[in-house]
Short mmCIF file of C-alpha atoms in Angstrom, two decimals:
data_model
loop_
_atom_site.label_atom_id
_atom_site.label_comp_id
_atom_site.label_asym_id
_atom_site.label_seq_id
_atom_site.Cartn_x
_atom_site.Cartn_y
_atom_site.Cartn_z
CA ALA T 1 -13.58 -5.84 10.58
CA GLN T 2 -12.78 -3.61 7.64
CA ARG T 3 -12.89 -4.67 4.06
CA VAL T 4 -12.34 -3.01 0.69
CA THR T 5 -13.69 -4.40 -2.56
CA GLN T 6 -12.56 -3.34 -5.99
CA PRO T 7 -14.74 -5.41 -8.29
CA GLU T 8 -12.82 -4.79 -11.49
CA LYS T 9 -9.32 -6.22 -11.99
CA LEU T 10 -9.00 -4.44 -15.30
CA LEU T 11 -10.61 -1.40 -16.85
CA SER T 12 -9.81 -0.58 -20.45
CA VAL T 13 -10.92 2.69 -22.04
CA PHE T 14 -9.99 4.96 -24.93
CA LYS T 15 -8.37 8.34 -24.48
CA GLY T 16 -10.95 11.01 -23.79
CA ALA T 17 -13.53 8.58 -22.41
CA PRO T 18 -14.87 8.93 -18.87
CA VAL T 19 -13.42 6.66 -16.23
CA GLU T 20 -14.93 5.29 -13.04
CA LEU T 21 -12.99 2.90 -10.85
CA LYS T 22 -15.24 1.32 -8.28
CA CYS T 23 -14.51 0.89 -4.60
CA ASN T 24 -16.89 -0.43 -1.98
CA TYR T 25 -16.03 -0.78 1.66
CA SER T 26 -17.26 -2.41 4.81
CA TYR T 27 -16.65 -0.70 8.13
CA SER T 28 -18.91 -0.03 11.06
CA GLY T 29 -17.53 3.38 12.03
CA SER T 30 -16.41 6.47 10.16
CA PRO T 31 -13.55 5.51 7.89
CA GLU T 32 -10.86 7.44 6.14
CA LEU T 33 -10.78 6.49 2.46
CA PHE T 34 -7.86 6.84 0.09
CA TRP T 35 -6.92 6.14 -3.48
CA TYR T 36 -3.35 5.13 -4.21
CA VAL T 37 -1.79 4.85 -7.65
CA GLN T 38 1.19 2.91 -8.93
CA TYR T 39 2.55 3.84 -12.35
CA SER T 40 4.71 1.38 -14.23
CA ARG T 41 8.07 0.89 -12.48
CA GLN T 42 7.24 3.45 -9.83
CA ARG T 43 6.39 3.15 -6.18
CA LEU T 44 2.93 3.27 -4.71
CA GLN T 45 1.83 6.84 -4.01
CA LEU T 46 -1.18 8.57 -2.60
CA LEU T 47 -3.51 10.01 -5.22
CA LEU T 48 -6.22 11.49 -3.05
CA ARG T 49 -8.09 11.10 0.22
CA HIS T 50 -11.72 11.76 0.98
CA ILE T 51 -11.12 14.25 3.78
CA SER T 52 -9.33 16.59 1.39
CA ARG T 53 -12.20 16.71 -1.10
CA GLU T 54 -9.73 17.72 -3.78
CA SER T 55 -9.19 16.93 -7.42
CA ILE T 56 -5.79 15.50 -8.31
CA LYS T 57 -4.76 15.07 -11.96
CA GLY T 58 -8.42 15.50 -12.85
CA PHE T 59 -9.54 12.66 -10.59
CA THR T 60 -12.19 13.05 -7.92
CA ALA T 61 -13.75 10.64 -5.46
CA ASP T 62 -16.79 11.16 -3.29
CA LEU T 63 -17.47 9.19 -0.16
CA ASN T 64 -21.02 7.84 -0.25
CA LYS T 65 -21.76 6.52 3.21
CA GLY T 66 -25.20 5.27 2.22
CA GLU T 67 -23.79 3.06 -0.51
CA THR T 68 -20.47 2.56 1.32
CA SER T 69 -18.62 3.50 -1.81
CA PHE T 70 -15.68 5.69 -2.77
CA HIS T 71 -15.54 5.50 -6.54
CA LEU T 72 -12.74 7.27 -8.41
CA LYS T 73 -13.81 9.28 -11.43
CA LYS T 74 -12.27 11.27 -14.23
CA PRO T 75 -14.30 12.80 -17.03
CA PHE T 76 -11.68 12.47 -19.78
CA ALA T 77 -9.03 9.77 -19.46
CA GLN T 78 -5.48 10.40 -20.66
CA GLU T 79 -2.89 7.82 -21.72
CA GLU T 80 -0.70 8.80 -18.78
CA ASP T 81 -3.47 7.70 -16.41
CA SER T 82 -2.66 4.08 -17.23
CA ALA T 83 -1.63 2.52 -13.91
CA MET T 84 -2.72 0.31 -11.02
CA TYR T 85 -5.17 1.99 -8.69
CA TYR T 86 -5.75 0.83 -5.13
CA CYS T 87 -8.54 1.91 -2.85
CA ALA T 88 -7.70 1.85 0.87
CA LEU T 89 -9.63 2.29 4.09
CA ARG T 90 -8.31 3.30 7.48
CA GLY T 91 -10.55 2.79 10.47
CA GLY T 92 -9.99 3.46 14.15
CA SER T 93 -6.39 2.29 14.11
CA TYR T 94 -3.69 3.63 11.83
CA ILE T 95 -3.67 0.46 9.78
CA PRO T 96 -5.04 0.73 6.27
CA THR T 97 -6.77 -2.08 4.42
CA PHE T 98 -6.18 -2.10 0.68
CA GLY T 99 -8.31 -3.45 -2.10
CA ARG T 100 -6.79 -5.81 -4.65
CA GLY T 101 -6.40 -3.03 -7.19
CA THR T 102 -7.74 -2.15 -10.62
CA SER T 103 -5.48 -1.92 -13.62
CA LEU T 104 -6.51 1.01 -15.79
CA ILE T 105 -5.40 0.95 -19.41
CA VAL T 106 -6.07 4.01 -21.53
CA HIS T 107 -5.72 3.35 -25.24
CA PRO T 108 -4.70 6.11 -27.67
CA ASP G 1 16.66 11.03 -2.79
CA THR G 2 14.94 11.81 0.50
CA GLY G 3 12.17 9.24 0.10
CA VAL G 4 11.77 5.84 1.74
CA SER G 5 14.48 3.42 0.68
CA GLN G 6 14.58 -0.35 0.91
CA ASN G 7 17.43 -2.79 0.53
CA PRO G 8 17.95 -5.09 -1.17
CA ARG G 9 15.59 -4.49 -4.06
CA HIS G 10 15.62 -8.15 -5.02
CA LYS G 11 16.46 -11.26 -3.04
CA ILE G 12 16.52 -14.83 -4.25
CA THR G 13 16.96 -17.45 -1.57
CA LYS G 14 16.57 -21.15 -1.10
CA ARG G 15 13.81 -22.57 1.02
CA GLY G 16 14.86 -22.85 4.61
CA GLN G 17 17.29 -19.92 4.54
CA ASN G 18 16.90 -16.77 6.60
CA VAL G 19 16.60 -13.37 4.95
CA THR G 20 16.67 -9.83 6.30
CA PHE G 21 15.37 -6.70 4.64
CA ARG G 22 16.07 -3.13 5.59
CA CYS G 23 13.90 -0.03 5.37
CA ASP G 24 15.08 3.53 5.83
CA PRO G 25 12.10 5.85 6.32
CA ILE G 26 11.86 9.57 5.68
CA SER G 27 13.92 11.01 8.49
CA GLU G 28 11.26 12.98 10.36
CA HIS G 29 8.64 10.22 10.14
CA ASN G 30 8.00 8.42 13.39
CA ARG G 31 5.65 5.77 12.03
CA LEU G 32 6.95 2.89 9.94
CA TYR G 33 4.88 0.15 8.34
CA TRP G 34 5.65 -3.17 6.69
CA TYR G 35 3.36 -4.71 4.09
CA ARG G 36 3.44 -7.79 1.92
CA GLN G 37 2.06 -7.79 -1.59
CA THR G 38 1.49 -10.87 -3.72
CA LEU G 39 0.54 -10.98 -7.38
CA GLY G 40 -2.93 -9.67 -8.04
CA GLN G 41 -3.44 -8.38 -4.53
CA GLY G 42 -3.12 -5.09 -2.76
CA PRO G 43 -0.64 -4.53 0.04
CA GLU G 44 -1.42 -6.54 3.18
CA PHE G 45 -0.45 -5.02 6.50
CA LEU G 46 2.18 -6.92 8.50
CA THR G 47 3.28 -4.65 11.33
CA TYR G 48 3.94 -1.07 12.30
CA PHE G 49 6.15 0.93 14.61
CA GLN G 50 5.79 4.26 16.27
CA ASN G 51 9.33 5.32 16.99
CA GLU G 52 11.00 2.16 18.32
CA ALA G 53 7.82 0.56 19.67
CA GLN G 54 6.14 -2.15 17.62
CA LEU G 55 2.49 -1.29 18.18
CA GLU G 56 0.63 -3.83 16.13
CA LYS G 57 1.24 -7.07 14.29
CA SER G 58 -1.02 -8.79 11.81
CA ARG G 59 -2.06 -12.41 12.18
CA LEU G 60 -0.26 -12.82 8.84
CA LEU G 61 3.00 -12.32 10.72
CA SER G 62 3.90 -15.86 11.73
CA ASP G 63 6.53 -16.72 14.31
CA ARG G 64 9.08 -16.94 11.52
CA PHE G 65 8.76 -13.20 10.91
CA SER G 66 10.31 -10.61 13.16
CA ALA G 67 10.69 -6.89 12.76
CA GLU G 68 12.74 -4.37 14.68
CA ARG G 69 13.27 -0.66 14.73
CA PRO G 70 15.95 -0.37 17.38
CA LYS G 71 16.58 3.36 17.43
CA GLY G 72 13.35 4.55 15.95
CA SER G 73 14.99 5.17 12.60
CA PHE G 74 15.60 2.31 10.15
CA SER G 75 13.80 -0.99 10.47
CA THR G 76 14.61 -4.59 9.59
CA LEU G 77 12.26 -7.41 8.71
CA GLU G 78 13.65 -10.91 9.11
CA ILE G 79 12.10 -14.08 7.81
CA GLN G 80 13.48 -17.29 9.24
CA ARG G 81 13.29 -20.67 7.53
CA THR G 82 11.79 -19.20 4.39
CA GLU G 83 9.06 -21.07 2.55
CA GLN G 84 7.97 -20.78 -1.06
CA GLY G 85 4.79 -19.09 0.12
CA ASP G 86 6.90 -16.21 1.44
CA SER G 87 7.69 -15.17 -2.12
CA ALA G 88 6.22 -11.70 -2.46
CA MET G 89 7.00 -8.01 -2.63
CA TYR G 90 7.72 -6.58 0.82
CA LEU G 91 6.84 -2.91 1.09
CA CYS G 92 7.83 -0.40 3.70
CA ALA G 93 6.06 2.89 4.28
CA SER G 94 6.52 5.76 6.69
CA SER G 95 4.38 8.60 7.92
CA LEU G 96 4.03 11.25 10.56
CA ALA G 97 1.99 10.27 13.60
CA ARG G 98 -1.02 12.46 13.04
CA ILE G 99 -4.56 12.03 11.81
CA GLY G 100 -4.54 11.88 8.04
CA GLY G 101 -0.78 11.46 7.96
CA GLU G 102 0.10 10.35 4.45
CA GLN G 103 2.05 7.13 4.04
CA TYR G 104 5.06 7.31 1.74
CA PHE G 105 6.04 3.99 0.27
CA GLY G 106 9.42 2.58 -0.57
CA PRO G 107 10.17 0.75 -3.81
CA GLY G 108 9.84 -2.65 -2.16
CA THR G 109 12.01 -5.74 -1.85
CA ARG G 110 11.02 -8.60 -4.11
CA LEU G 111 11.67 -11.94 -2.44
CA THR G 112 11.80 -15.16 -4.44
CA VAL G 113 12.11 -18.40 -2.51
CA THR G 114 13.21 -21.33 -4.65
#
């Protein structure tokens, strides 16, 4: 079985502060991990995936197999980063499992 | 707009009625997914198609739910004898059938069962 845990429902920071959105997973094999973002009144969209090892909009995420984590980080938060963030895992099938999401609010 | 589209965007129905939602994927995408999302939760997988074949269904998909993708293009999701617990956002996504294929989501259909 595959499971994704996002322990924080809400994360509130001030502009310029570092941000870390936590994601822990449970899966016995080698998973694909993703972060999706949903801005207000917009559709869910892919932010980044672990296999790409890229930085998108200043966000990075490193897959830590030892800790089974895929935390999303940004060194300096911007107001436009305010959104819902979902961590997702895809195992052997093509079916992703999503976490419940973390609402990030960046205050001016 | 060449993205995934869903119709209707909102549906209010009375308990016991049948409803049908439509999803039009990105034209070259051969995989199509349906999800349900309730308040405070992430999307929950319901079913997916590769071309016209329905390859997997979640245990969440009771007998009252049926999905089709008759020509491998658009898809419909029907809920029969709706219950208040069916109230949710129903999301559709499409992707190419390849490893790492990104899913593109539609705007969703919000169903309210009164």
